[in-house]
Amino acid sequence: MDPFTCVVCDAPKEMKGQLKQCVDWIKAYFCEPQMVEKLPLPAFHHSIFQRASFTSRVLQTLLRDVKFGETVSYKHLAEMAGNFKAVRAVGGAMRSNPVS
């Protein structure tokens, strides 16, 4: 028996692609962390990612460029997102981060 067991769907073979991708990613995250980087990051359909805003750009930069387990300062994240002076705005973006 798997150390991490969850039932998302009674018939796993009927699970849609994106849901299966999310379940596979979560299982890897908790059970096989070394596999996480080999799996595609599931799509996030939160409305904050759909906006054309600095907050959205910061969060997308964070997901794309900062690896799991790494830390980055707000200043460096502001630079990575294209505005080195927006340190406080990065703090606000992180406050509204739906992917803690």
Coordinates of C-alpha atoms in Angstrom, one line a residue:
M1 CA 0.0 0.0 0.0
D2 CA 1.3 3.5 -0.9
P3 CA 2.3 5.7 2.0
F4 CA 0.3 8.4 0.4
T5 CA -3.1 7.3 -0.6
C6 CA -6.0 9.4 -1.7
V7 CA -9.1 8.7 -3.8
V8 CA -10.0 11.5 -6.1
C9 CA -12.2 9.5 -8.4
D10 CA -13.9 6.1 -8.1
A11 CA -12.7 5.2 -11.6
P12 CA -9.2 6.6 -12.0
K13 CA -9.1 5.5 -15.7
E14 CA -12.0 8.0 -16.3
M15 CA -10.0 10.9 -14.7
K16 CA -9.5 13.7 -17.2
G17 CA -6.0 14.7 -18.3
Q18 CA -5.5 17.8 -16.2
L19 CA -6.9 16.2 -13.0
K20 CA -4.7 13.2 -13.5
Q21 CA -1.7 15.5 -14.0
C22 CA -2.5 17.3 -10.8
V23 CA -2.9 14.1 -8.8
D24 CA 0.4 12.6 -10.2
W25 CA 2.2 15.9 -9.4
I26 CA 0.9 16.0 -5.8
K27 CA 1.8 12.3 -5.2
A28 CA 5.3 12.9 -6.5
Y29 CA 5.6 16.1 -4.3
F30 CA 4.8 14.1 -1.1
C31 CA 6.2 10.7 -2.0
E32 CA 9.0 11.1 -4.5
P33 CA 10.3 14.8 -4.4
Q34 CA 13.1 14.0 -6.8
M35 CA 10.5 13.3 -9.5
V36 CA 8.7 16.7 -9.2
E37 CA 11.1 18.5 -11.5
K38 CA 10.6 15.8 -14.2
L39 CA 6.8 16.3 -14.2
P40 CA 5.1 19.3 -15.9
L41 CA 3.7 21.8 -13.4
P42 CA -0.1 21.5 -13.4
A43 CA -2.0 24.5 -14.9
F44 CA -3.3 27.0 -12.4
H45 CA -6.6 28.3 -13.4
H46 CA -6.9 30.9 -10.7
S47 CA -8.2 34.3 -11.9
I48 CA -5.1 36.1 -10.7
F49 CA -3.0 34.3 -13.3
Q50 CA -5.4 35.5 -16.1
R51 CA -4.9 39.2 -15.4
A52 CA -2.4 41.4 -17.1
S53 CA -0.9 42.8 -14.0
F54 CA 2.4 43.1 -12.1
T55 CA 1.0 40.7 -9.5
S56 CA 0.4 38.1 -12.2
R57 CA 3.8 38.7 -13.7
V58 CA 5.5 38.2 -10.3
L59 CA 3.6 35.0 -9.6
Q60 CA 4.3 33.6 -13.0
T61 CA 8.0 34.5 -12.7
L62 CA 8.1 32.8 -9.3
L63 CA 6.5 29.6 -10.6
R64 CA 8.7 29.5 -13.7
D65 CA 12.1 30.6 -12.4
V66 CA 12.4 29.7 -8.7
K67 CA 12.8 26.0 -8.1
F68 CA 11.1 24.2 -5.3
G69 CA 13.1 24.5 -2.0
E70 CA 14.9 27.6 -3.2
T71 CA 14.4 31.0 -1.6
V72 CA 14.5 34.4 -3.2
S73 CA 14.3 37.8 -1.8
Y74 CA 11.5 40.2 -2.7
K75 CA 14.2 42.5 -4.2
H76 CA 15.6 39.7 -6.4
L77 CA 12.1 38.6 -7.4
A78 CA 11.2 42.2 -8.4
E79 CA 14.3 42.3 -10.6
M80 CA 13.4 38.9 -12.1
A81 CA 9.9 40.3 -12.9
G82 CA 11.3 43.3 -14.6
N83 CA 11.1 46.1 -12.1
F84 CA 13.9 46.3 -9.6
K85 CA 12.2 49.2 -7.7
A86 CA 9.0 47.2 -7.0
V87 CA 10.1 45.4 -3.9
R88 CA 7.0 46.5 -1.9
A89 CA 4.7 45.5 -4.8
V90 CA 6.3 42.1 -4.8
G91 CA 5.4 41.8 -1.1
G92 CA 1.8 42.6 -2.0
A93 CA 1.8 40.1 -4.8
M94 CA 3.1 37.4 -2.5
R95 CA 0.3 38.3 0.0
S96 CA -2.2 37.4 -2.7
N97 CA -0.4 34.3 -3.9
P98 CA -3.1 31.5 -4.2
V99 CA -0.3 28.9 -4.5
S100 CA 1.3 29.0 -1.1

